[in-house]
Short mmCIF file of C-alpha atoms in Angstrom, two decimals:
data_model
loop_
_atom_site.label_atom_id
_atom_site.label_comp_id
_atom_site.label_asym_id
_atom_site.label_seq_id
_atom_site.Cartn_x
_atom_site.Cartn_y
_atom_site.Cartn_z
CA UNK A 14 10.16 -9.76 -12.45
CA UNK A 15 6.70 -11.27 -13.90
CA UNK A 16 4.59 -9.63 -16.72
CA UNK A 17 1.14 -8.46 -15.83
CA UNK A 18 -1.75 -6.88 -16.95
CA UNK A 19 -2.70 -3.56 -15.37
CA UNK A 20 -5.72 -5.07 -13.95
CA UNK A 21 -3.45 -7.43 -12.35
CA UNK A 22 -1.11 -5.03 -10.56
CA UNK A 23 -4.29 -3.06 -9.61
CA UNK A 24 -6.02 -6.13 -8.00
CA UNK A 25 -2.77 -6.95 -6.81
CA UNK A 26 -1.89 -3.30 -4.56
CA UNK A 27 -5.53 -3.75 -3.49
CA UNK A 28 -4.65 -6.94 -1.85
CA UNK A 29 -1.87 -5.54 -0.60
CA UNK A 30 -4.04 -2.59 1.09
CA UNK A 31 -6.64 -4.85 2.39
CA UNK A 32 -3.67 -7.36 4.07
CA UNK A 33 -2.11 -4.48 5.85
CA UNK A 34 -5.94 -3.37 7.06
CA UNK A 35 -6.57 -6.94 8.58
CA UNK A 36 -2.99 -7.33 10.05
CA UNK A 37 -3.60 -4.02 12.06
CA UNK A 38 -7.49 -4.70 12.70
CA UNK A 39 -5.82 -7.91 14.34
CA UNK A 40 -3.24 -6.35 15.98
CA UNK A 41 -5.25 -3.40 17.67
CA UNK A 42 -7.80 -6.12 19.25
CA UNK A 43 -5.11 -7.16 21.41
CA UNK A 44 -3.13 -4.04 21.99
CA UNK A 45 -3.56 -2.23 25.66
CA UNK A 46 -1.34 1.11 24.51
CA UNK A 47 -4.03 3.54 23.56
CA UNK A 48 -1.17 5.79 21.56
CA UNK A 49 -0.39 2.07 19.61
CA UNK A 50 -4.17 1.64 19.11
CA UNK A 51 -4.86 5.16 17.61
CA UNK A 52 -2.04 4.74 15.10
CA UNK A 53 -3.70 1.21 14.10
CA UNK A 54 -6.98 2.50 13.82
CA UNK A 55 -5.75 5.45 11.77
CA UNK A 56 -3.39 3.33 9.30
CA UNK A 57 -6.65 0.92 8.94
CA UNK A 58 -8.54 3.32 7.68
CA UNK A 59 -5.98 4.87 5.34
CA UNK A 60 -5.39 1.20 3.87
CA UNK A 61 -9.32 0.81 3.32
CA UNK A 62 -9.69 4.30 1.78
CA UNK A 63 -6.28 3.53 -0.81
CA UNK A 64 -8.03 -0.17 -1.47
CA UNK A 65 -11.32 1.62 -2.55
CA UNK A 66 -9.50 4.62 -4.38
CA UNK A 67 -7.57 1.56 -6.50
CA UNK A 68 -10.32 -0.28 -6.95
CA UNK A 69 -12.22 2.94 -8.44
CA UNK A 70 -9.30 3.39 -10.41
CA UNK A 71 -9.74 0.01 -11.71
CA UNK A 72 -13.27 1.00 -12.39
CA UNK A 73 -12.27 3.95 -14.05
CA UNK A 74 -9.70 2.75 -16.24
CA UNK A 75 -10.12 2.07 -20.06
CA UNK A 76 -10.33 -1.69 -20.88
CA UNK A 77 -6.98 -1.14 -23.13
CA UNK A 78 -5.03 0.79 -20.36
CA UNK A 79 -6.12 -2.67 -17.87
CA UNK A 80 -5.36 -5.25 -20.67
CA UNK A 81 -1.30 -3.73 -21.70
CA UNK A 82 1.26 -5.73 -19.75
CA UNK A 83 3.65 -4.21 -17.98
CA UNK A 84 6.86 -5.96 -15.74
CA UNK A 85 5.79 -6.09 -12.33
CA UNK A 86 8.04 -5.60 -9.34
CA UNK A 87 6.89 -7.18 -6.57
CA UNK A 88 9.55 -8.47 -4.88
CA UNK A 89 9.89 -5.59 -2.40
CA UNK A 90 6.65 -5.10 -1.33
CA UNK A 91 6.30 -8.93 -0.73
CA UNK A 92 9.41 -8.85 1.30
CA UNK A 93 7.61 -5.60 3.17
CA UNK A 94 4.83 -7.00 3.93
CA UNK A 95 5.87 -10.32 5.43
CA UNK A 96 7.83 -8.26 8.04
CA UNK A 97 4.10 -6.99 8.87
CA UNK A 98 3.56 -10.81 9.80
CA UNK A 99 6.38 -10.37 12.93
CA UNK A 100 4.41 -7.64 14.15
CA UNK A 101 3.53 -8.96 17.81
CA UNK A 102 0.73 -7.84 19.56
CA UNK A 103 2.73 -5.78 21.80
CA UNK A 104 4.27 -3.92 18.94
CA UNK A 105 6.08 -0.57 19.75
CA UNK A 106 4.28 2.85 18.16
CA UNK A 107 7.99 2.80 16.48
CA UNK A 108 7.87 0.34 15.24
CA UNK A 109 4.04 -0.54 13.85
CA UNK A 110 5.16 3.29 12.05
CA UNK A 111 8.25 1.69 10.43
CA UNK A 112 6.79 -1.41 9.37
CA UNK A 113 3.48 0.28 7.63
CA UNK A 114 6.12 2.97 6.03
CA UNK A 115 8.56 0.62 4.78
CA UNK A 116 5.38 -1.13 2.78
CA UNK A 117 4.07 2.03 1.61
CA UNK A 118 7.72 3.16 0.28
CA UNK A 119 7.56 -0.34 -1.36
CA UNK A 120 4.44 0.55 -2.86
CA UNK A 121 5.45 4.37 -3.95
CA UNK A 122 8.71 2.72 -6.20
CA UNK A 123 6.63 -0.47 -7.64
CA UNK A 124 4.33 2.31 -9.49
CA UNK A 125 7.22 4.57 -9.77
CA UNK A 126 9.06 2.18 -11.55
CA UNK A 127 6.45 0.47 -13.55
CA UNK A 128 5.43 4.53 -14.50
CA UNK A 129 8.92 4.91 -15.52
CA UNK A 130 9.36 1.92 -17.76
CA UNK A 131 6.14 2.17 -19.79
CA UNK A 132 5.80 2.79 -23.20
CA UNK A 133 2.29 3.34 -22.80
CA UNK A 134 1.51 6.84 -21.76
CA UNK A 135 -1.77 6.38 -20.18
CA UNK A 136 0.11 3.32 -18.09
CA UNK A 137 2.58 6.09 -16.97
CA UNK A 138 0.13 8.09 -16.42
CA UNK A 139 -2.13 5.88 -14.21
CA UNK A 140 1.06 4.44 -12.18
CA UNK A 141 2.40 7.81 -12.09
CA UNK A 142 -0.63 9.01 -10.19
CA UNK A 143 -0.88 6.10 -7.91
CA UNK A 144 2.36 6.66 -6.63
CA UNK A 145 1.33 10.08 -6.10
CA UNK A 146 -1.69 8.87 -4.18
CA UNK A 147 0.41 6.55 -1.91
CA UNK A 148 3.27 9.86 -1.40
CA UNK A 149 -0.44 12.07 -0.21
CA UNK A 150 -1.53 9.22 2.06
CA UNK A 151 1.41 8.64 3.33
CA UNK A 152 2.66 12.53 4.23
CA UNK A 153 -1.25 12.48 5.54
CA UNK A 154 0.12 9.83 7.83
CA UNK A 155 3.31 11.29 8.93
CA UNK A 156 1.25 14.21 9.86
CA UNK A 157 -1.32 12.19 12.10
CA UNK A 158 1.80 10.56 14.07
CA UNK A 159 2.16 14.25 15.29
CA UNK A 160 -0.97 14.36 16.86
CA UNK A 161 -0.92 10.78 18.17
#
């Protein structure tokens, strides 16, 4: 459980956002199952619009918010997001759905916990409403899968 700066996690969840896009960009290039396809295009547009909404944050963000160090959990997404590396090309809808939830619950209790165990308030307050933005995207999502 490292230390890092705020920027740092930032940067950080973008990279995770803009892994996930390229992993499903790849994977939808080679997938014949138009419902499988849909859901890829969908979740690679949701992980491009929460990569720009962080990096805005970042933007946004007060140079002394970005510069305080918080512990950083990472462990859990990392593990996550590997498992998006076994995705085959011939990936069930069930499971390309599990695999980009189980990263985005990863995601939600990083910022949850990092929220939780700051002693800054406008840290909290920043993580607090990231994790918020990854709960919206993500019931957003669950919703789509109904009409897919």
């Amino acid at each position: 459980m490292p230390a890092k700066q705020v920027r740092e996690v930032l940067q950080w969840m973008q990279s995770v956002h803009k892994d996930v896009c390229s992993r499903f960009e790849s994977l939808g290039t080679h997938v014949e199952n138009e419902r499988v396809r849909l859901l890829l295009d969908y979740i690679e547009g949701k992980e491009k619009l929460l990569a720009q909404s962080l990096k805005q944050y970042e933007e946004d963000a007060p140079d002394s918010v970005l510069a305080t160090w918080v512990q950083f959990y990472p462990d859990e997404v990392q593990d996550r997001r590997r498992l998006l590396e076994d995705l085959e090309d011939d990936s069930t809808l069930d499971g390309v759905v599990e695999h980009c939830q189980q990263v985005d619950r990863a995601l939600i209790k990083a910022c949850q916990t990092i929220a939780e165990e700051s002693d800054c308030d406008q840290v909290s307050g920043l993580f607090t409403s990231l994790a918020r933005l990854e709960e919206n995207m993500d019931h957003l999502y669950s919703k789509a899968l109904l009409d897919i």
